[in-house]
Each structure stands twice: as C-alpha cells, then as structure tokens.
mmCIF file of C-alpha atoms in Angstrom:
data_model
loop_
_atom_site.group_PDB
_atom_site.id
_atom_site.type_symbol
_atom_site.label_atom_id
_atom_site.label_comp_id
_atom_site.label_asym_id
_atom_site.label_seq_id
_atom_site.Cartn_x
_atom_site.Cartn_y
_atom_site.Cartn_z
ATOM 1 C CA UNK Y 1 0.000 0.000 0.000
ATOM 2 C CA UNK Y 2 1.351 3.494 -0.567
ATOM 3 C CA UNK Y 3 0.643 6.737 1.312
ATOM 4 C CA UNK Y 4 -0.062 10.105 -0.051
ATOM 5 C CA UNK Y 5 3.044 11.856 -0.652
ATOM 6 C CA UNK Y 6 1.465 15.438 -0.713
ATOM 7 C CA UNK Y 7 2.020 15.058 3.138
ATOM 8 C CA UNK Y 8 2.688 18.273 4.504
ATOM 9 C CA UNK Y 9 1.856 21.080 1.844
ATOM 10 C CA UNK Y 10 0.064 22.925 4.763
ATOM 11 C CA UNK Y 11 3.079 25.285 5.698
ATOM 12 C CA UNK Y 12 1.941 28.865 6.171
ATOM 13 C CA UNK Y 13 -1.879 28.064 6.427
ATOM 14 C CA UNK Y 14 -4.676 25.645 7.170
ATOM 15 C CA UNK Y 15 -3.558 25.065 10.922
ATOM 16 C CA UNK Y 16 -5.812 24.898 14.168
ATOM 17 C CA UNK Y 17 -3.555 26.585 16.237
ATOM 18 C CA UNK Y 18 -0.574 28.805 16.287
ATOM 19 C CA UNK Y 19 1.286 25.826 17.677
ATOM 20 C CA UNK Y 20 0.084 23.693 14.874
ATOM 21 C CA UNK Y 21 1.699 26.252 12.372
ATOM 22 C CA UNK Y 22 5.060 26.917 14.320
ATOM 23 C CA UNK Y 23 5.490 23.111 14.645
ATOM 24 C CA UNK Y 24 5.110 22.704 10.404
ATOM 25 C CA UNK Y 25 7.154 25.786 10.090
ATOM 26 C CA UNK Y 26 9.760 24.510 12.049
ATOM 27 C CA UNK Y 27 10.000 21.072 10.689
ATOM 28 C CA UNK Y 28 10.173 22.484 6.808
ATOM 29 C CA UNK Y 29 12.594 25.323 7.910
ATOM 30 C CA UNK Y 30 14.613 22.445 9.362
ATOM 31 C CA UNK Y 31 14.818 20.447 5.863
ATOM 32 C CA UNK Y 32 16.099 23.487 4.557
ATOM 33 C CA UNK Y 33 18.816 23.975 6.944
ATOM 34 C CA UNK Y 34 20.043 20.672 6.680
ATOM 35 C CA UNK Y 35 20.009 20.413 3.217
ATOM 36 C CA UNK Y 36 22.940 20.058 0.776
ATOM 37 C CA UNK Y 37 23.557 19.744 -2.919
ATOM 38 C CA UNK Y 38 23.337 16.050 -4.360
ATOM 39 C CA UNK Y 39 26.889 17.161 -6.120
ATOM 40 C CA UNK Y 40 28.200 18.022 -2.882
ATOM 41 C CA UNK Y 41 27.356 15.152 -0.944
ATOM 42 C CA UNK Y 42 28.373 12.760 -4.162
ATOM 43 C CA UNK Y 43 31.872 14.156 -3.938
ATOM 44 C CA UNK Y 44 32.217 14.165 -0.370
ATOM 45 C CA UNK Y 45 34.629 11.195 0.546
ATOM 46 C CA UNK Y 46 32.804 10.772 3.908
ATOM 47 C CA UNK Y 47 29.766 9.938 1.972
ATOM 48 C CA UNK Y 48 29.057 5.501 2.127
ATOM 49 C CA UNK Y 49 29.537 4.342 -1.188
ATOM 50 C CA UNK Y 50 25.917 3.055 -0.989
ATOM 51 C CA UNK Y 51 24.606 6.545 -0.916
ATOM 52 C CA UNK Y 52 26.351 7.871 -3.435
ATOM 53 C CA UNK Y 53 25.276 5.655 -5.740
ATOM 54 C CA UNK Y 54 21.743 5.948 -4.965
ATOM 55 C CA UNK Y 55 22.195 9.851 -4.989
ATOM 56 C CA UNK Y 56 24.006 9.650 -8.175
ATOM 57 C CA UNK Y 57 21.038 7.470 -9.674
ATOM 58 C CA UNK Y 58 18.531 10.069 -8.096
ATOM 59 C CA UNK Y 59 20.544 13.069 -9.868
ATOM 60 C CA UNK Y 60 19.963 10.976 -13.153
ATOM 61 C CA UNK Y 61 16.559 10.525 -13.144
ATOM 62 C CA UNK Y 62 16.046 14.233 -12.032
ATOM 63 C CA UNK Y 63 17.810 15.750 -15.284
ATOM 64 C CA UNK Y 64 15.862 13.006 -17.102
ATOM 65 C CA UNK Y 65 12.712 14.172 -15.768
ATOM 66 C CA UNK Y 66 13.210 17.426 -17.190
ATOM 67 C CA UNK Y 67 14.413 16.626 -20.450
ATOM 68 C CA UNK Y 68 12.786 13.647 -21.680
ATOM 69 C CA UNK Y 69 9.535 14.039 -19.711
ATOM 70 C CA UNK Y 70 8.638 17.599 -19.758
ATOM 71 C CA UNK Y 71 8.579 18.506 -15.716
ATOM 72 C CA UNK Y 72 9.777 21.467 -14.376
ATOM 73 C CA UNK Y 73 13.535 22.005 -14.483
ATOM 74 C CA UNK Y 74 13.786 23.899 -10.634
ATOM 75 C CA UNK Y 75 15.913 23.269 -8.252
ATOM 76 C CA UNK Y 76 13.732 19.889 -6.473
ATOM 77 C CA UNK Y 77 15.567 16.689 -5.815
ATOM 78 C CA UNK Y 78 18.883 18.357 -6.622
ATOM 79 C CA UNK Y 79 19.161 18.848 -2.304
ATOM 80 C CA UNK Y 80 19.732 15.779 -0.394
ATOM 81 C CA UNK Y 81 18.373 15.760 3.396
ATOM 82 C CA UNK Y 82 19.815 13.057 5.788
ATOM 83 C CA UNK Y 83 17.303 12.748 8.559
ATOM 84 C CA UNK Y 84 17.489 11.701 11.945
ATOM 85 C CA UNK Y 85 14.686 9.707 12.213
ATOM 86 C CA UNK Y 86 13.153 7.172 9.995
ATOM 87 C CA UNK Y 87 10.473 9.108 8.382
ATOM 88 C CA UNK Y 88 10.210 12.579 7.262
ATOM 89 C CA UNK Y 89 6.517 12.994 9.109
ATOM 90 C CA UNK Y 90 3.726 10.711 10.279
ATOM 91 C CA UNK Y 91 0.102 11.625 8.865
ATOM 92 C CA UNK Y 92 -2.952 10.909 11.101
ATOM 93 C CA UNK Y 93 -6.128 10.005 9.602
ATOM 94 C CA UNK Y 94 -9.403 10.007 10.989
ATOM 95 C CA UNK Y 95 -13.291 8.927 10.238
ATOM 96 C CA UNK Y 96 -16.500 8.425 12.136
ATOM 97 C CA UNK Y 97 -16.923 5.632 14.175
ATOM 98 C CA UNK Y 98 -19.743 5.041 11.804
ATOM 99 C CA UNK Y 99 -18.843 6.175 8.367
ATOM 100 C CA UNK Y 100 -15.845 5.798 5.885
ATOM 101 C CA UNK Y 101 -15.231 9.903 4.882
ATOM 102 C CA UNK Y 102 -12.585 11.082 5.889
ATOM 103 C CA UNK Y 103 -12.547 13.888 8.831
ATOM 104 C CA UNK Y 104 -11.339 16.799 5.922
ATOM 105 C CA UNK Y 105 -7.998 19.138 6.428
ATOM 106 C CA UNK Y 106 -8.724 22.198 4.518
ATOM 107 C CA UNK Y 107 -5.878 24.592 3.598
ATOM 108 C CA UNK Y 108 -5.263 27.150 1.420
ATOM 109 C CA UNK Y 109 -2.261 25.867 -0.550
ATOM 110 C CA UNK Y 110 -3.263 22.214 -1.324
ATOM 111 C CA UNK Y 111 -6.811 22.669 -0.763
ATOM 112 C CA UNK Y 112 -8.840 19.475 1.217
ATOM 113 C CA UNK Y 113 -7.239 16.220 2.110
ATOM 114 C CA UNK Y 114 -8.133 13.569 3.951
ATOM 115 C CA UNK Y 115 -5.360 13.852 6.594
ATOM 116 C CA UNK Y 116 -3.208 15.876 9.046
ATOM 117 C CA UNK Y 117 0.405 16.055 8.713
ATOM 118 C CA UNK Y 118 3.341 16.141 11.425
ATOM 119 C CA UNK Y 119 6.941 16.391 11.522
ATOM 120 C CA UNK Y 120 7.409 14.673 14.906
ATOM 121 C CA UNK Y 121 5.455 11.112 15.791
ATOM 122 C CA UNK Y 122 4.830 12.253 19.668
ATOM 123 C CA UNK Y 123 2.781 15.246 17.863
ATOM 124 C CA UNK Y 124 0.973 12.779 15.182
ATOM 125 C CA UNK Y 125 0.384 10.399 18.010
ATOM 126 C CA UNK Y 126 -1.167 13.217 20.531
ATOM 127 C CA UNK Y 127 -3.239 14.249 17.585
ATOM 128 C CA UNK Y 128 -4.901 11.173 17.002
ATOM 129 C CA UNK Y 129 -5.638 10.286 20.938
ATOM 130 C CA UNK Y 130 -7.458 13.595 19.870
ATOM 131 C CA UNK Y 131 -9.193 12.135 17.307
ATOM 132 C CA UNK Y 132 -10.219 8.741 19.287
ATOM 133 C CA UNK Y 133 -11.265 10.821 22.453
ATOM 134 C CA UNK Y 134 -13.858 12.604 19.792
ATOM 135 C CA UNK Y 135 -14.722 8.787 18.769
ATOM 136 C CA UNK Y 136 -13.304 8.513 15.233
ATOM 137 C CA UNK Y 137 -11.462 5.256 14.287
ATOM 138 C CA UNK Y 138 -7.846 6.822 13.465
ATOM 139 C CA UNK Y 139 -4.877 5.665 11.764
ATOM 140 C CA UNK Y 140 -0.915 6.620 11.728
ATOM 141 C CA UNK Y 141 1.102 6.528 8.556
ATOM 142 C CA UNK Y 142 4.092 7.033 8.096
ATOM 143 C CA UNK Y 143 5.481 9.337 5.168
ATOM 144 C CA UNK Y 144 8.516 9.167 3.461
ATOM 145 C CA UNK Y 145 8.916 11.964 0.965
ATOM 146 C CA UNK Y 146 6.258 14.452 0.299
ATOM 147 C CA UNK Y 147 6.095 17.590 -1.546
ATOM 148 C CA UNK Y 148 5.513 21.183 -1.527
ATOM 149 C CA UNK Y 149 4.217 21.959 -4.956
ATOM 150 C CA UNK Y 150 7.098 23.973 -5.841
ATOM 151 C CA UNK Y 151 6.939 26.708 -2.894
ATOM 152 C CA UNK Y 152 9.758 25.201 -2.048
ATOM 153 C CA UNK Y 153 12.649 23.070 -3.587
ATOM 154 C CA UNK Y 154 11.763 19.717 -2.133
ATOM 155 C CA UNK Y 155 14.872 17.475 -1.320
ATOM 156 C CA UNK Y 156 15.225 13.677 -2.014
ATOM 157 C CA UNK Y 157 15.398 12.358 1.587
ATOM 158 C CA UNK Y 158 17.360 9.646 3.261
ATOM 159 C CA UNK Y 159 14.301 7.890 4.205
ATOM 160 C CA UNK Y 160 13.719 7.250 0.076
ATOM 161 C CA UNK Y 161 16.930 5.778 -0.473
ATOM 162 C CA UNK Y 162 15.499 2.635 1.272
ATOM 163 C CA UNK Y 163 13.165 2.309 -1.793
ATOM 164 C CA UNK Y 164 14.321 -0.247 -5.032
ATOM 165 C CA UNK Y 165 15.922 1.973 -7.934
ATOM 166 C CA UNK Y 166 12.463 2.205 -10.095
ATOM 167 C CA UNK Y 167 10.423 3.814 -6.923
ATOM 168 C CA UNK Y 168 13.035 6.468 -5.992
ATOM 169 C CA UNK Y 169 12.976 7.655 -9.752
ATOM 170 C CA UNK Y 170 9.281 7.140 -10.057
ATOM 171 C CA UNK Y 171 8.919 9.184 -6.969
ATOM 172 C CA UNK Y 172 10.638 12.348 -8.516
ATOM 173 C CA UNK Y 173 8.613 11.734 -11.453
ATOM 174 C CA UNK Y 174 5.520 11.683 -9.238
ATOM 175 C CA UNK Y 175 6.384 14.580 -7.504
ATOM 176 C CA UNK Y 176 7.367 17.125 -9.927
ATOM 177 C CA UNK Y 177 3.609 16.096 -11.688
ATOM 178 C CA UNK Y 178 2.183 17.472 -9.182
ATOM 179 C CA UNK Y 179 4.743 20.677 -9.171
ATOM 180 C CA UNK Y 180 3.484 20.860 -12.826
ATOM 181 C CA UNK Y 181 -0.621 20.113 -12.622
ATOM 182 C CA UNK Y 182 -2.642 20.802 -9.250
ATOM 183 C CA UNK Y 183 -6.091 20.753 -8.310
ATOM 184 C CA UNK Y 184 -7.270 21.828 -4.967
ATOM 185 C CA UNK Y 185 -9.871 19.412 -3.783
ATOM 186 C CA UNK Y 186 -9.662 17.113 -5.914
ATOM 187 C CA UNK Y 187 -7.047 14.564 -4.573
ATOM 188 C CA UNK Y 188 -7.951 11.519 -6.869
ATOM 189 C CA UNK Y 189 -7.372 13.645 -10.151
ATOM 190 C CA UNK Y 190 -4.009 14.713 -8.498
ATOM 191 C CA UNK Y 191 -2.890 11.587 -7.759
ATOM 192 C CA UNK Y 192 -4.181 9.082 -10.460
ATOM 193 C CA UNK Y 193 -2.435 12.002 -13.245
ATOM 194 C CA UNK Y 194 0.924 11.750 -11.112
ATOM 195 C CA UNK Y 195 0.755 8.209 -10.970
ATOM 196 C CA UNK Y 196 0.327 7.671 -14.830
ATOM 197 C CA UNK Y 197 2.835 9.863 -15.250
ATOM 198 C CA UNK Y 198 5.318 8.345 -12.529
ATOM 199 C CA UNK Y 199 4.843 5.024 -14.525
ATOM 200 C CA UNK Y 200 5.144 6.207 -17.869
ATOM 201 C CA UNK Y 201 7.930 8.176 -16.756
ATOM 202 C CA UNK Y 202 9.948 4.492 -15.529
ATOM 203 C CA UNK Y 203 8.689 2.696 -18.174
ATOM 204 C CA UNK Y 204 10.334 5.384 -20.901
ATOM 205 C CA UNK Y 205 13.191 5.959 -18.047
ATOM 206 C CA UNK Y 206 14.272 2.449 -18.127
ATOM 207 C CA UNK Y 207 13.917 2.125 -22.172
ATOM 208 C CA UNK Y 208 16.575 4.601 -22.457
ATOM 209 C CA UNK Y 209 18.834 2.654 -20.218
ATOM 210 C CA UNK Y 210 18.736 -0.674 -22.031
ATOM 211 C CA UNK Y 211 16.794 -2.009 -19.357
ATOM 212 C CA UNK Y 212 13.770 -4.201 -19.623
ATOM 213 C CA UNK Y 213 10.264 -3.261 -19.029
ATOM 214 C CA UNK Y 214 9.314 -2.920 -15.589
ATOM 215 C CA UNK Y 215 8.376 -6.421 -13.648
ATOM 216 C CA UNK Y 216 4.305 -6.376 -13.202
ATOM 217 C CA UNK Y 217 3.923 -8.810 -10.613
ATOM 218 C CA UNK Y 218 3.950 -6.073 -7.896
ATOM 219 C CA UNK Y 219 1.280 -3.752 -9.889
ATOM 220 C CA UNK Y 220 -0.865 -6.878 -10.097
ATOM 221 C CA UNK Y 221 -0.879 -8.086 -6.716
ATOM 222 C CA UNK Y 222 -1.179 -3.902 -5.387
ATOM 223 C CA UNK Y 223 -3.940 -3.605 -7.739
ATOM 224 C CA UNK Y 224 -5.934 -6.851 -6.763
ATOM 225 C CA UNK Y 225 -5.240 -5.727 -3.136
ATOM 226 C CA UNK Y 226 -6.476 -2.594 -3.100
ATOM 227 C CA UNK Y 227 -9.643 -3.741 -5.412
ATOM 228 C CA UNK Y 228 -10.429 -6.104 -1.929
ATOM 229 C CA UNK Y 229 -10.200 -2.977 0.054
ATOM 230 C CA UNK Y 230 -12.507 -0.709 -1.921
ATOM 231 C CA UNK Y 231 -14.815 -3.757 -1.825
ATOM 232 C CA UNK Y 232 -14.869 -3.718 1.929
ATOM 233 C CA UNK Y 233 -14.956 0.044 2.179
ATOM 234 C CA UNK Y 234 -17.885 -0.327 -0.150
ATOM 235 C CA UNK Y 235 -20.183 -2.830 1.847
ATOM 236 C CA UNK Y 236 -19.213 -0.816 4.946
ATOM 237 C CA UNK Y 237 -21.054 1.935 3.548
ATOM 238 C CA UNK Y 238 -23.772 0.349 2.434
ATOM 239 C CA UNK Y 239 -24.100 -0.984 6.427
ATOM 240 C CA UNK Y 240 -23.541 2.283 7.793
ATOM 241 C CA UNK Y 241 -26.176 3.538 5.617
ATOM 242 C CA UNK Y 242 -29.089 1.200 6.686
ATOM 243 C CA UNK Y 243 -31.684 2.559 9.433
ATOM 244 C CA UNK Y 244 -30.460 0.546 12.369
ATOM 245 C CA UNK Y 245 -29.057 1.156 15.804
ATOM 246 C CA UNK Y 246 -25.276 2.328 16.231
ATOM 247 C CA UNK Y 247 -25.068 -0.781 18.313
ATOM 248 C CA UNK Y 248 -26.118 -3.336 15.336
ATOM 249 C CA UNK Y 249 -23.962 -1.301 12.938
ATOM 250 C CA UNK Y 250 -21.036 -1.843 15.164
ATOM 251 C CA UNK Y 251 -21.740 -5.684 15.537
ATOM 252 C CA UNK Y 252 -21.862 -5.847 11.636
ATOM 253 C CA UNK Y 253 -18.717 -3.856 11.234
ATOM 254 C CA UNK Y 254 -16.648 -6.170 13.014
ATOM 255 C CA UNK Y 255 -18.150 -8.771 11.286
ATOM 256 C CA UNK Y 256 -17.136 -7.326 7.719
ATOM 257 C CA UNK Y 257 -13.980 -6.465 9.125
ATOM 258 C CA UNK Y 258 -13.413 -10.455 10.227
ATOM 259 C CA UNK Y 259 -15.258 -11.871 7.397
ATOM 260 C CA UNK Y 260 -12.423 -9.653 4.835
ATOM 261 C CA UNK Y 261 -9.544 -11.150 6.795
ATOM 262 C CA UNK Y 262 -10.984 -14.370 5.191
ATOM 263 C CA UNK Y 263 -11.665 -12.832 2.080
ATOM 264 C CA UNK Y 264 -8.076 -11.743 2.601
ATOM 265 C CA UNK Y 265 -6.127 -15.687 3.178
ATOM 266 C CA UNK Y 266 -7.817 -16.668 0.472
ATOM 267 C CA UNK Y 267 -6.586 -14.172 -2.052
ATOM 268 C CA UNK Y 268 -3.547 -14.472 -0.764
ATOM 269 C CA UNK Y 269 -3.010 -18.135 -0.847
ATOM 270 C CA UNK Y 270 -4.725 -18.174 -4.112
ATOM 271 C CA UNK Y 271 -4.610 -15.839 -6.653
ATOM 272 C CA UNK Y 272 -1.418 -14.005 -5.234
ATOM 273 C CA UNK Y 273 0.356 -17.475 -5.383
ATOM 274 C CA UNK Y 274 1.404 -17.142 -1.419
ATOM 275 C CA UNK Y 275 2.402 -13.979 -1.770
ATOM 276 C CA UNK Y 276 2.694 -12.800 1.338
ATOM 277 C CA UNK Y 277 3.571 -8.805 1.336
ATOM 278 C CA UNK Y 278 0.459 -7.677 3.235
ATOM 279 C CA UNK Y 279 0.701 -9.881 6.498
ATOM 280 C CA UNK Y 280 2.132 -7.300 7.693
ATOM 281 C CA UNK Y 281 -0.648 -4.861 6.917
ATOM 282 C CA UNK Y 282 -3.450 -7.222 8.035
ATOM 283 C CA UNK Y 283 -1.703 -8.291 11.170
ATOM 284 C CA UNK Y 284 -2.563 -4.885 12.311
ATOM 285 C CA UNK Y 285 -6.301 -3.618 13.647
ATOM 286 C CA UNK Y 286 -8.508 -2.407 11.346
ATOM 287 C CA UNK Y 287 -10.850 0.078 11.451
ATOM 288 C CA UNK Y 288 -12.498 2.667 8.668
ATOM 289 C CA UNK Y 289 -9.348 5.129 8.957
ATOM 290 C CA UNK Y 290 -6.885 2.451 7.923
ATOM 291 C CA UNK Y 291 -8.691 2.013 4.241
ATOM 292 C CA UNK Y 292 -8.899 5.756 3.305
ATOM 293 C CA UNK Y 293 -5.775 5.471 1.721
ATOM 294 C CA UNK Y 294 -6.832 2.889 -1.035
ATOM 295 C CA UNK Y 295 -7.766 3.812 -4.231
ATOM 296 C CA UNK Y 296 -6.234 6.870 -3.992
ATOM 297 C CA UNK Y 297 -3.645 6.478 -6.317
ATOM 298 C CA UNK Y 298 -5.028 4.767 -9.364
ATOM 299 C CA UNK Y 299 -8.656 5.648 -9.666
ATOM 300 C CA UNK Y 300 -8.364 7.450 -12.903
ATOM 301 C CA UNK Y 301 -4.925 6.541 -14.560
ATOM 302 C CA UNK Y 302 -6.470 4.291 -16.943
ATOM 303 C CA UNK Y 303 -8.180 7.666 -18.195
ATOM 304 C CA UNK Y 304 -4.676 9.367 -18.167
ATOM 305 C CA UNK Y 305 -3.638 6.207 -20.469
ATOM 306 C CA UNK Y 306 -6.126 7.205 -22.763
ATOM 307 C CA UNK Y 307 -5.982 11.071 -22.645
ATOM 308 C CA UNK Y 308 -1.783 10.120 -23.460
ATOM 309 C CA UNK Y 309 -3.026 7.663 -26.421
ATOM 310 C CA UNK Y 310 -5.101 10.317 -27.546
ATOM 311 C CA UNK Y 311 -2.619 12.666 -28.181
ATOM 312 C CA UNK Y 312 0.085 10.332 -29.959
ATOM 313 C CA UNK Y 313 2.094 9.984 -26.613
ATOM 314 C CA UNK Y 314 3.726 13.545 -26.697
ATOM 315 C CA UNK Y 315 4.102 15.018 -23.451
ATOM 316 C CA UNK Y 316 3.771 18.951 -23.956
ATOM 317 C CA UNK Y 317 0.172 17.791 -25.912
ATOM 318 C CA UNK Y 318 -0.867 15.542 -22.915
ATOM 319 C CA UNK Y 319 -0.317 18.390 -20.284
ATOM 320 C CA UNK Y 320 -1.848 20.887 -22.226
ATOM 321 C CA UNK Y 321 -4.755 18.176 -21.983
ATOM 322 C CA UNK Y 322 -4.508 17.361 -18.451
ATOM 323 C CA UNK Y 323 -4.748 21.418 -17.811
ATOM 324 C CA UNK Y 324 -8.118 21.503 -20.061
ATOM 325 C CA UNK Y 325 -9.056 19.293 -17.309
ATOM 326 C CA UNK Y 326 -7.950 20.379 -14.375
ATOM 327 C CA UNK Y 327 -9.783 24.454 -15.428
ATOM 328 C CA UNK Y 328 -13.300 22.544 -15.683
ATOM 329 C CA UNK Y 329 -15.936 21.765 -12.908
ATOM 330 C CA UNK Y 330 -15.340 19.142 -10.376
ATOM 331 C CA UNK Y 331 -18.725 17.370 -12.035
ATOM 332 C CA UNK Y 332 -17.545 18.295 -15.830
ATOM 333 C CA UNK Y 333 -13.976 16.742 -14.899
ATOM 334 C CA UNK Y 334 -15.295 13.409 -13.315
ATOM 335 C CA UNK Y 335 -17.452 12.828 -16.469
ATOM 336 C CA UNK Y 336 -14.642 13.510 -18.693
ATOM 337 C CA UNK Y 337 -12.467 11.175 -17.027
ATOM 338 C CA UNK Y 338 -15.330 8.697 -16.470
ATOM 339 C CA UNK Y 339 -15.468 8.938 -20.987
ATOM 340 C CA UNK Y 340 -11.721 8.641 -21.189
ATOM 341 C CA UNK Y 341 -11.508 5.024 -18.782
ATOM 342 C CA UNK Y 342 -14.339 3.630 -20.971
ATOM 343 C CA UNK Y 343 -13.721 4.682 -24.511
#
C-alpha cells in the first residue's frame, strides 16, 4: 500500500492553532537547513559508497525528468536531506466511528485532504488520541517523501533511499507532476495524473537505459489488493447507511472487518500465489481510517492512459490536456475522465 506523498503542503496556512503552524514551520525550515547539494554530498569522501550511488542514480533521473519528460527544471531533488529519524513525518487520519469519509484538512495551498500532517510522531500520536477521544477510528502513517508543490525546492530524503531503484525515480517523477498540474480538492485527479505519469515516466526511463520493461507482478498483486479494500470500504457503507441502531452497525462492522480477513487468506493463498507482502498490513487492527488510503492512487490513470493515447504519446500535448481538465468543474472533470476510462 502506498501513502499520499502530498504530506505536509500545509506550511503557512490551514492550521488549528498557532502551535500547529510553528510546529510545520519549524520542521520544513529544518529540511532546509540541513540540506545540501546532491553534487556536494556525491563528492564528499565521507559519503558511504551506498549513498552515493543511490544519490548519483537520483541526480539521473532528475535531469531526465526534465528533459525527456517535460517537468519542471527547478531546483527539487537536486538537495539531499539526511534525517534523523526514519520518516520525514507521520500523517494521522481520521473517520467516524460510523462512516468511511474522511474527517477533511482544509488549507489554502493544497486545498482538502483527507489527513493531518506532522513532523514529529509524539505530535501525530497526541493528535490522534485527539481524534479517538472525539470517537473517530484513526490511523498513523508514516510518510517518506512528500512535496511542496514547488513553494519550495523539495529534497530527495534519506528515508527514500530505502526504496528499489524504479520507486526512488518514479517518486521524482511523481512529484514534480504534481509541481506541474494541481487541483485543490480534488485529490484523486491529483494523484491518479501523477501516478500515470510516474509510470510512464519508468517505463520510458528504463527504455533509455537498455533495461527491460518494468516487472508487473507487484502492480498486479497492489492492484488486486487494493480492489479487496474498496470492496470492503464499499459494503461498509452500504451498512452504515441502513436505518439501524449504532449498536447493530457496530456488531456488523466487526463482522465485515473479520469476514475480509478471510476474504483476505484466500486471495492471498490463491490468486497471489502465497504472496505474502500484506501480512504485515493485516496483522494490524482495522478500522475505517486504515482504508482511506486505497484507491487513492489509481482511480483514474487508466483515463490518463487514454488522454496520453489520444494525443500520440507527446508530453507537452498531454499536459496541455490534463490542464483543459484540471480548469473545468469538479462534475464536468469526473465525467470527462469517467469517458476517457471507458472509450
């Protein structure tokens, strides 16, 4: 499962408190204090060979990104930030007890999203003992990269290098999409176009290295995953919806929530051939917060397939077309897209 990456795009607004905006201040001020150039920190003989060559890779794919895929050409990913911690931030997420919306972060920058970013755990973790004292089912995840939409010139962080070679580049990809194309509100547009592009991007990035085409197995089994999730978001709502008692909707809900770690062993020792990747995930609780996640990512990128089809697969025409998009009406937008995944 992957996280949002647009993590933390609330500095300067959208906070509750003034301690809420001083803590976000200080956390991005801190990235850029502790920043240094890629070239630096490639040349430095102090640096492990390991991250070199990882930085060196990421300094690759960033001039490629520019060049061969049309993305900005600022000054992003040419920083490197070693943290001292394991993440850059943890993101709390939050629902109903009852429901499967999201409890909405408005800001003015990045616009509504479905979470509430923090540079320090003890913070995220305070925050969402906040959350469960108010009665919502809450989740913690933890973020490695995210990105500021060009305010500010995002480094790759040392919490990315633990990522295989095609997900660091197809990160940078990712994120300078969304430096490029940006709608407020409408995180499923933002992500799905980043996403297409972020694997278009890898597929064209490892073409031009004489390497072969990127191993599906993963996509598949993240794909078939996340299609058992929506599922059981999806009959989840239709419970909360009925006119019972909040007492026999919470019976049922742990029932769907037992009955899907069935549904789960059997996909797993089935069609994923024993894979077993998302013990991990399943070993934890669940509850409505953990699932808002899912389907973030890939809702529309078969459209973005198309819309890139359409246009004989030349970048400059496909973001011209993604911006026609992105200036319509949220309802004029999702029917558009809705034409493009079915043509």
């Amino acid at each position: 499962m992957r996280i949002p990456l647009i993590a933390l795009v609330v500095l300067l607004a959208g906070y509750r408190s003034l301690g809420y905006y001083a803590h976000v201040a200080h956390g991005q001020a801190s990235l850029i204090v502790h920043r240094r150039s890629i070239e630096a920190v490639v040349d430095d003989p102090k640096t492990p060979d390991a991250t070199r060559r990882r930085l060196a890779l990421a300094a690759e794919a960033r001039r490629f990104a520019s060049s061969a895929l049309g993305l900005p050409g600022n000054r992003s990913y040419t920083y490197y930030v070693q943290l001292d911690r394991p993440w850059v931030a943890w993101n709390v997420f939050a629902t109903p007890e009852l429901s499967v919306a999201a409890v909405q972060h408005c800001f003015p920058i990045a616009g509504c999203v479905a979470y509430r970013g923090y540079f320090r755990e003890d913070l995220a973790r305070r925050e969402a003992e906040r959350e469960r004292a108010l009665g919502h089912d809450v989740s913690i995840g933890e973020v490695p990269a995210y990105s500021t939409l060009g305010w500010f010139a995002d480094p790759v962080l040392s919490s990315m290098l633990r990522w295989d070679d095609d997900t660091l580049v197809g990160t940078i990809f990712h994120e300078l999409a969304h430096q490029k194309i940006y709608v407020k509100n409408d995180s499923s547009f933002n992500e799905s176009y980043a996403t297409f592009v972020e694997n278009e991007g890898v597929r064209q990035w490892r073409r031009s290295r004489g390497l072969a085409a990127p191993d599906e197995k993963g996509d598949r089994l993240e794909h078939g995953f996340t299609a058992q999730v929506l599922a059981l978001r999806d009959r989840l709502k239709a419970i909360y919806a009925q006119p019972w008692g909040d007492d026999a909707k919470r019976v049922a809900k742990a029932e769907e929530f037992e009955d899907f770690r069935g549904r789960y062993l059997a996909w797993r020792d089935g069609e994923a051939g024993g894979d077993r990747r998302y013990d991990r995930w399943m070993a934890q609780p669940l509850n409505n917060a953990r699932l808002l996640p899912f389907g973030l990512y890939d809702t529309w990128v078969p459209s973005f397939a198309a819309l890139f089809d359409g246009v004989g697969r030349e970048w400059p025409s496909f973001y011209a077309a993604v911006a026609r998009l992105a200036a319509l009406s949220p309802t004029d937008r999702t029917r558009e897209l809705e034409r493009l995944k079915h043509d």
